[in-house]
């Protein structure tokens, strides 16, 4: 009996420690031209001055839930278990969409509206548990009449309390089924010798196109450095671009301004112009409505 009680206590302590590394990482579409981001950090600091507060990005295009989902997918796995993320891209603020905290199978926490933001994290890291925020307990005092800044009043406040150990994960609120609102998109696949996928995101500084087609599928298709890949890019099923690019290890393998295909830092097939913006020149965007079909010539 004593051994059983000690085991339960050890599991409880371990679970609680995951939420007590005191790290909070913020993401939003607010930009930093006004005080919104600072207000969220102020609320978090008010919960505990010992918290370590970081930014993922605040330059998500306004209302772009897909990009919020992608930036979490790109980043969360590199942070230690127990890190609490706040993601606020919330065009439905104040509506009936759920406010949740998802715990990944790798031990990180995401505090966000359940509006599609969790699409890629749920698929890549898995859902260990998901809880709806109980706003009667986890809402900044005096903010009950505010309906348009849940990032400050609910999400930053709840995240800080969780990261600081003021509350346990169980005290966030009631447990929900392990499912989230998902944005539909073209999954990466190899079909009849052709690769299909989504242009997940732009490498925004340079205008490169990052797809969700992993190096495993590229290898399965038998692509080698020096091969020419033929790509057709669609937006909502309408063809926007068609062309060829050599599959290369580095940008310097092609002349300035010429196209290439390569593996990005996440080991996913990408397309670029050497020292030029593929996205700008060919008017290509990214997101769930942008798809690509790739074949070997």
PDB file of N, CA and C in Angstrom, residues 221-290:
ATOM      1  N   UNK A 221      11.101   8.604 -53.948  1.00  0.00           N
ATOM      2  CA  UNK A 221      10.891   8.859 -55.371  1.00  0.00           C
ATOM      3  C   UNK A 221      12.185   8.680 -56.163  1.00  0.00           C
ATOM      4  N   UNK A 222      13.293   8.511 -55.435  1.00  0.00           N
ATOM      5  CA  UNK A 222      14.564   8.260 -56.107  1.00  0.00           C
ATOM      6  C   UNK A 222      15.258   9.514 -56.600  1.00  0.00           C
ATOM      7  N   UNK A 223      14.967  10.653 -56.013  1.00  0.00           N
ATOM      8  CA  UNK A 223      15.577  11.911 -56.445  1.00  0.00           C
ATOM      9  C   UNK A 223      17.005  12.012 -55.922  1.00  0.00           C
ATOM     10  N   UNK A 224      17.923  12.419 -56.802  1.00  0.00           N
ATOM     11  CA  UNK A 224      19.324  12.621 -56.442  1.00  0.00           C
ATOM     12  C   UNK A 224      19.736  14.042 -56.808  1.00  0.00           C
ATOM     13  N   UNK A 225      20.761  14.533 -56.130  1.00  0.00           N
ATOM     14  CA  UNK A 225      21.289  15.864 -56.442  1.00  0.00           C
ATOM     15  C   UNK A 225      21.659  15.916 -57.919  1.00  0.00           C
ATOM     16  N   UNK A 226      21.220  16.951 -58.590  1.00  0.00           N
ATOM     17  CA  UNK A 226      21.459  17.110 -60.021  1.00  0.00           C
ATOM     18  C   UNK A 226      20.254  16.753 -60.868  1.00  0.00           C
ATOM     19  N   UNK A 227      19.301  15.999 -60.304  1.00  0.00           N
ATOM     20  CA  UNK A 227      18.076  15.691 -61.032  1.00  0.00           C
ATOM     21  C   UNK A 227      17.252  16.966 -61.223  1.00  0.00           C
ATOM     22  N   UNK A 228      16.473  16.993 -62.289  1.00  0.00           N
ATOM     23  CA  UNK A 228      15.575  18.124 -62.529  1.00  0.00           C
ATOM     24  C   UNK A 228      14.173  17.766 -62.059  1.00  0.00           C
ATOM     25  N   UNK A 229      13.615  18.645 -61.236  1.00  0.00           N
ATOM     26  CA  UNK A 229      12.255  18.451 -60.746  1.00  0.00           C
ATOM     27  C   UNK A 229      11.314  19.401 -61.469  1.00  0.00           C
ATOM     28  N   UNK A 230      10.154  18.876 -61.839  1.00  0.00           N
ATOM     29  CA  UNK A 230       9.119  19.682 -62.476  1.00  0.00           C
ATOM     30  C   UNK A 230       8.030  19.942 -61.436  1.00  0.00           C
ATOM     31  N   UNK A 231       7.688  21.219 -61.246  1.00  0.00           N
ATOM     32  CA  UNK A 231       6.692  21.553 -60.231  1.00  0.00           C
ATOM     33  C   UNK A 231       5.524  22.299 -60.853  1.00  0.00           C
ATOM     34  N   UNK A 232       4.345  22.002 -60.332  1.00  0.00           N
ATOM     35  CA  UNK A 232       3.149  22.743 -60.692  1.00  0.00           C
ATOM     36  C   UNK A 232       2.514  23.211 -59.380  1.00  0.00           C
ATOM     37  N   UNK A 233       2.280  24.512 -59.287  1.00  0.00           N
ATOM     38  CA  UNK A 233       1.770  25.106 -58.050  1.00  0.00           C
ATOM     39  C   UNK A 233       0.345  25.596 -58.278  1.00  0.00           C
ATOM     40  N   UNK A 234      -0.528  25.270 -57.325  1.00  0.00           N
ATOM     41  CA  UNK A 234      -1.941  25.625 -57.426  1.00  0.00           C
ATOM     42  C   UNK A 234      -2.382  26.440 -56.204  1.00  0.00           C
ATOM     43  N   UNK A 235      -3.342  27.312 -56.429  1.00  0.00           N
ATOM     44  CA  UNK A 235      -4.056  27.953 -55.327  1.00  0.00           C
ATOM     45  C   UNK A 235      -5.531  27.605 -55.470  1.00  0.00           C
ATOM     46  N   UNK A 236      -6.058  26.906 -54.474  1.00  0.00           N
ATOM     47  CA  UNK A 236      -7.448  26.447 -54.523  1.00  0.00           C
ATOM     48  C   UNK A 236      -7.767  25.724 -55.834  1.00  0.00           C
ATOM     49  N   UNK A 237      -6.810  24.924 -56.296  1.00  0.00           N
ATOM     50  CA  UNK A 237      -7.007  24.124 -57.495  1.00  0.00           C
ATOM     51  C   UNK A 237      -6.713  24.839 -58.806  1.00  0.00           C
ATOM     52  N   UNK A 238      -6.427  26.139 -58.764  1.00  0.00           N
ATOM     53  CA  UNK A 238      -6.127  26.898 -59.982  1.00  0.00           C
ATOM     54  C   UNK A 238      -4.614  27.006 -60.159  1.00  0.00           C
ATOM     55  N   UNK A 239      -4.121  26.602 -61.331  1.00  0.00           N
ATOM     56  CA  UNK A 239      -2.677  26.618 -61.571  1.00  0.00           C
ATOM     57  C   UNK A 239      -2.134  28.033 -61.569  1.00  0.00           C
ATOM     58  N   UNK A 240      -1.064  28.243 -60.771  1.00  0.00           N
ATOM     59  CA  UNK A 240      -0.445  29.563 -60.666  1.00  0.00           C
ATOM     60  C   UNK A 240       0.983  29.597 -61.202  1.00  0.00           C
ATOM     61  N   UNK A 241       1.617  28.432 -61.276  1.00  0.00           N
ATOM     62  CA  UNK A 241       3.002  28.392 -61.762  1.00  0.00           C
ATOM     63  C   UNK A 241       3.328  26.979 -62.218  1.00  0.00           C
ATOM     64  N   UNK A 242       4.172  26.888 -63.251  1.00  0.00           N
ATOM     65  CA  UNK A 242       4.707  25.608 -63.694  1.00  0.00           C
ATOM     66  C   UNK A 242       6.129  25.835 -64.174  1.00  0.00           C
ATOM     67  N   UNK A 243       7.045  24.992 -63.722  1.00  0.00           N
ATOM     68  CA  UNK A 243       8.428  25.171 -64.134  1.00  0.00           C
ATOM     69  C   UNK A 243       9.324  24.081 -63.595  1.00  0.00           C
ATOM     70  N   UNK A 244      10.624  24.190 -63.919  1.00  0.00           N
ATOM     71  CA  UNK A 244      11.624  23.192 -63.549  1.00  0.00           C
ATOM     72  C   UNK A 244      12.682  23.798 -62.639  1.00  0.00           C
ATOM     73  N   UNK A 245      13.296  22.926 -61.838  1.00  0.00           N
ATOM     74  CA  UNK A 245      14.397  23.367 -60.976  1.00  0.00           C
ATOM     75  C   UNK A 245      15.302  22.182 -60.684  1.00  0.00           C
ATOM     76  N   UNK A 246      16.627  22.393 -60.693  1.00  0.00           N
ATOM     77  CA  UNK A 246      17.527  21.304 -60.332  1.00  0.00           C
ATOM     78  C   UNK A 246      17.501  21.054 -58.828  1.00  0.00           C
ATOM     79  N   UNK A 247      17.571  19.779 -58.455  1.00  0.00           N
ATOM     80  CA  UNK A 247      17.624  19.439 -57.029  1.00  0.00           C
ATOM     81  C   UNK A 247      19.064  19.609 -56.570  1.00  0.00           C
ATOM     82  N   UNK A 248      19.265  20.493 -55.590  1.00  0.00           N
ATOM     83  CA  UNK A 248      20.617  20.934 -55.234  1.00  0.00           C
ATOM     84  C   UNK A 248      20.854  20.843 -53.732  1.00  0.00           C
ATOM     85  N   UNK A 249      22.123  20.749 -53.351  1.00  0.00           N
ATOM     86  CA  UNK A 249      22.488  20.774 -51.931  1.00  0.00           C
ATOM     87  C   UNK A 249      22.546  22.205 -51.399  1.00  0.00           C
ATOM     88  N   UNK A 250      23.037  23.124 -52.240  1.00  0.00           N
ATOM     89  CA  UNK A 250      23.239  24.497 -51.786  1.00  0.00           C
ATOM     90  C   UNK A 250      22.791  25.478 -52.872  1.00  0.00           C
ATOM     91  N   UNK A 251      22.564  26.712 -52.440  1.00  0.00           N
ATOM     92  CA  UNK A 251      22.124  27.752 -53.362  1.00  0.00           C
ATOM     93  C   UNK A 251      23.197  28.065 -54.407  1.00  0.00           C
ATOM     94  N   UNK A 252      24.463  27.953 -53.987  1.00  0.00           N
ATOM     95  CA  UNK A 252      25.553  28.304 -54.884  1.00  0.00           C
ATOM     96  C   UNK A 252      25.731  27.375 -56.062  1.00  0.00           C
ATOM     97  N   UNK A 253      24.973  26.289 -56.101  1.00  0.00           N
ATOM     98  CA  UNK A 253      25.080  25.356 -57.222  1.00  0.00           C
ATOM     99  C   UNK A 253      24.347  25.840 -58.467  1.00  0.00           C
ATOM    100  N   UNK A 254      23.579  26.927 -58.328  1.00  0.00           N
ATOM    101  CA  UNK A 254      22.915  27.509 -59.495  1.00  0.00           C
ATOM    102  C   UNK A 254      23.323  28.978 -59.607  1.00  0.00           C
ATOM    103  N   UNK A 255      23.164  29.528 -60.797  1.00  0.00           N
ATOM    104  CA  UNK A 255      23.537  30.925 -61.028  1.00  0.00           C
ATOM    105  C   UNK A 255      22.573  31.860 -60.291  1.00  0.00           C
ATOM    106  N   UNK A 256      23.025  33.061 -60.035  1.00  0.00           N
ATOM    107  CA  UNK A 256      22.193  34.066 -59.376  1.00  0.00           C
ATOM    108  C   UNK A 256      20.904  34.287 -60.167  1.00  0.00           C
ATOM    109  N   UNK A 257      19.785  34.266 -59.455  1.00  0.00           N
ATOM    110  CA  UNK A 257      18.485  34.472 -60.076  1.00  0.00           C
ATOM    111  C   UNK A 257      17.847  33.224 -60.647  1.00  0.00           C
ATOM    112  N   UNK A 258      18.579  32.096 -60.619  1.00  0.00           N
ATOM    113  CA  UNK A 258      18.045  30.850 -61.184  1.00  0.00           C
ATOM    114  C   UNK A 258      17.345  30.022 -60.101  1.00  0.00           C
ATOM    115  N   UNK A 259      16.357  29.196 -60.488  1.00  0.00           N
ATOM    116  CA  UNK A 259      15.617  28.402 -59.505  1.00  0.00           C
ATOM    117  C   UNK A 259      16.384  27.162 -59.061  1.00  0.00           C
ATOM    118  N   UNK A 260      16.050  26.680 -57.896  1.00  0.00           N
ATOM    119  CA  UNK A 260      16.576  25.415 -57.400  1.00  0.00           C
ATOM    120  C   UNK A 260      15.561  24.791 -56.454  1.00  0.00           C
ATOM    121  N   UNK A 261      15.675  23.479 -56.312  1.00  0.00           N
ATOM    122  CA  UNK A 261      14.938  22.742 -55.289  1.00  0.00           C
ATOM    123  C   UNK A 261      15.955  22.255 -54.272  1.00  0.00           C
ATOM    124  N   UNK A 262      15.597  22.260 -52.996  1.00  0.00           N
ATOM    125  CA  UNK A 262      16.555  21.905 -51.950  1.00  0.00           C
ATOM    126  C   UNK A 262      15.799  21.465 -50.698  1.00  0.00           C
ATOM    127  N   UNK A 263      16.529  20.926 -49.728  1.00  0.00           N
ATOM    128  CA  UNK A 263      15.961  20.577 -48.432  1.00  0.00           C
ATOM    129  C   UNK A 263      16.185  21.736 -47.456  1.00  0.00           C
ATOM    130  N   UNK A 264      15.112  22.210 -46.837  1.00  0.00           N
ATOM    131  CA  UNK A 264      15.275  23.303 -45.881  1.00  0.00           C
ATOM    132  C   UNK A 264      15.764  22.775 -44.531  1.00  0.00           C
ATOM    133  N   UNK A 265      15.808  23.635 -43.536  1.00  0.00           N
ATOM    134  CA  UNK A 265      16.359  23.259 -42.234  1.00  0.00           C
ATOM    135  C   UNK A 265      15.495  22.266 -41.487  1.00  0.00           C
ATOM    136  N   UNK A 266      14.244  22.093 -41.913  1.00  0.00           N
ATOM    137  CA  UNK A 266      13.364  21.092 -41.317  1.00  0.00           C
ATOM    138  C   UNK A 266      13.337  19.803 -42.146  1.00  0.00           C
ATOM    139  N   UNK A 267      14.248  19.739 -43.126  1.00  0.00           N
ATOM    140  CA  UNK A 267      14.355  18.583 -44.031  1.00  0.00           C
ATOM    141  C   UNK A 267      13.066  18.359 -44.802  1.00  0.00           C
ATOM    142  N   UNK A 268      12.568  19.463 -45.382  1.00  0.00           N
ATOM    143  CA  UNK A 268      11.387  19.415 -46.234  1.00  0.00           C
ATOM    144  C   UNK A 268      11.714  20.076 -47.566  1.00  0.00           C
ATOM    145  N   UNK A 269      11.147  19.532 -48.626  1.00  0.00           N
ATOM    146  CA  UNK A 269      11.431  20.012 -49.972  1.00  0.00           C
ATOM    147  C   UNK A 269      11.003  21.474 -50.114  1.00  0.00           C
ATOM    148  N   UNK A 270      11.904  22.288 -50.669  1.00  0.00           N
ATOM    149  CA  UNK A 270      11.645  23.711 -50.823  1.00  0.00           C
ATOM    150  C   UNK A 270      12.122  24.183 -52.190  1.00  0.00           C
ATOM    151  N   UNK A 271      11.625  25.350 -52.595  1.00  0.00           N
ATOM    152  CA  UNK A 271      11.985  25.925 -53.893  1.00  0.00           C
ATOM    153  C   UNK A 271      12.391  27.374 -53.695  1.00  0.00           C
ATOM    154  N   UNK A 272      13.395  27.801 -54.450  1.00  0.00           N
ATOM    155  CA  UNK A 272      13.915  29.150 -54.274  1.00  0.00           C
ATOM    156  C   UNK A 272      14.528  29.657 -55.571  1.00  0.00           C
ATOM    157  N   UNK A 273      14.797  30.949 -55.597  1.00  0.00           N
ATOM    158  CA  UNK A 273      15.673  31.570 -56.589  1.00  0.00           C
ATOM    159  C   UNK A 273      16.939  31.987 -55.862  1.00  0.00           C
ATOM    160  N   UNK A 274      18.089  31.669 -56.411  1.00  0.00           N
ATOM    161  CA  UNK A 274      19.335  32.062 -55.764  1.00  0.00           C
ATOM    162  C   UNK A 274      19.426  33.591 -55.718  1.00  0.00           C
ATOM    163  N   UNK A 275      19.396  34.141 -54.513  1.00  0.00           N
ATOM    164  CA  UNK A 275      19.474  35.591 -54.270  1.00  0.00           C
ATOM    165  C   UNK A 275      18.302  36.344 -54.910  1.00  0.00           C
ATOM    166  N   UNK A 276      17.161  35.696 -54.945  1.00  0.00           N
ATOM    167  CA  UNK A 276      15.950  36.330 -55.445  1.00  0.00           C
ATOM    168  C   UNK A 276      14.750  35.763 -54.722  1.00  0.00           C
ATOM    169  N   UNK A 277      13.617  36.428 -54.817  1.00  0.00           N
ATOM    170  CA  UNK A 277      12.404  35.987 -54.128  1.00  0.00           C
ATOM    171  C   UNK A 277      11.484  35.249 -55.094  1.00  0.00           C
ATOM    172  N   UNK A 278      11.413  33.939 -54.936  1.00  0.00           N
ATOM    173  CA  UNK A 278      10.509  33.134 -55.757  1.00  0.00           C
ATOM    174  C   UNK A 278       9.073  33.611 -55.550  1.00  0.00           C
ATOM    175  N   UNK A 279       8.703  33.845 -54.298  1.00  0.00           N
ATOM    176  CA  UNK A 279       7.331  34.242 -53.970  1.00  0.00           C
ATOM    177  C   UNK A 279       6.949  35.558 -54.631  1.00  0.00           C
ATOM    178  N   UNK A 280       7.838  36.541 -54.564  1.00  0.00           N
ATOM    179  CA  UNK A 280       7.527  37.858 -55.120  1.00  0.00           C
ATOM    180  C   UNK A 280       7.477  37.842 -56.646  1.00  0.00           C
ATOM    181  N   UNK A 281       8.466  37.221 -57.263  1.00  0.00           N
ATOM    182  CA  UNK A 281       8.565  37.251 -58.724  1.00  0.00           C
ATOM    183  C   UNK A 281       7.414  36.496 -59.382  1.00  0.00           C
ATOM    184  N   UNK A 282       7.031  35.359 -58.789  1.00  0.00           N
ATOM    185  CA  UNK A 282       5.986  34.538 -59.409  1.00  0.00           C
ATOM    186  C   UNK A 282       4.632  34.645 -58.696  1.00  0.00           C
ATOM    187  N   UNK A 283       4.556  35.562 -57.723  1.00  0.00           N
ATOM    188  CA  UNK A 283       3.287  35.829 -57.023  1.00  0.00           C
ATOM    189  C   UNK A 283       2.710  34.561 -56.386  1.00  0.00           C
ATOM    190  N   UNK A 284       3.558  33.877 -55.623  1.00  0.00           N
ATOM    191  CA  UNK A 284       3.172  32.650 -54.953  1.00  0.00           C
ATOM    192  C   UNK A 284       2.996  32.913 -53.462  1.00  0.00           C
ATOM    193  N   UNK A 285       1.949  32.365 -52.887  1.00  0.00           N
ATOM    194  CA  UNK A 285       1.708  32.493 -51.455  1.00  0.00           C
ATOM    195  C   UNK A 285       1.880  31.158 -50.752  1.00  0.00           C
ATOM    196  N   UNK A 286       1.398  31.092 -49.533  1.00  0.00           N
ATOM    197  CA  UNK A 286       1.512  29.856 -48.758  1.00  0.00           C
ATOM    198  C   UNK A 286       0.267  29.682 -47.906  1.00  0.00           C
ATOM    199  N   UNK A 287       0.099  28.475 -47.400  1.00  0.00           N
ATOM    200  CA  UNK A 287      -1.043  28.176 -46.554  1.00  0.00           C
ATOM    201  C   UNK A 287      -1.810  26.980 -47.072  1.00  0.00           C
ATOM    202  N   UNK A 288      -2.908  26.680 -46.404  1.00  0.00           N
ATOM    203  CA  UNK A 288      -3.650  25.459 -46.711  1.00  0.00           C
ATOM    204  C   UNK A 288      -4.273  25.470 -48.100  1.00  0.00           C
ATOM    205  N   UNK A 289      -4.392  26.647 -48.714  1.00  0.00           N
ATOM    206  CA  UNK A 289      -4.997  26.729 -50.053  1.00  0.00           C
ATOM    207  C   UNK A 289      -3.957  26.666 -51.174  1.00  0.00           C
ATOM    208  N   UNK A 290      -2.678  26.560 -50.816  1.00  0.00           N
ATOM    209  CA  UNK A 290      -1.604  26.482 -51.812  1.00  0.00           C
ATOM    210  C   UNK A 290      -1.033  25.068 -51.835  1.00  0.00           C
TER     211      UNK A 290
END
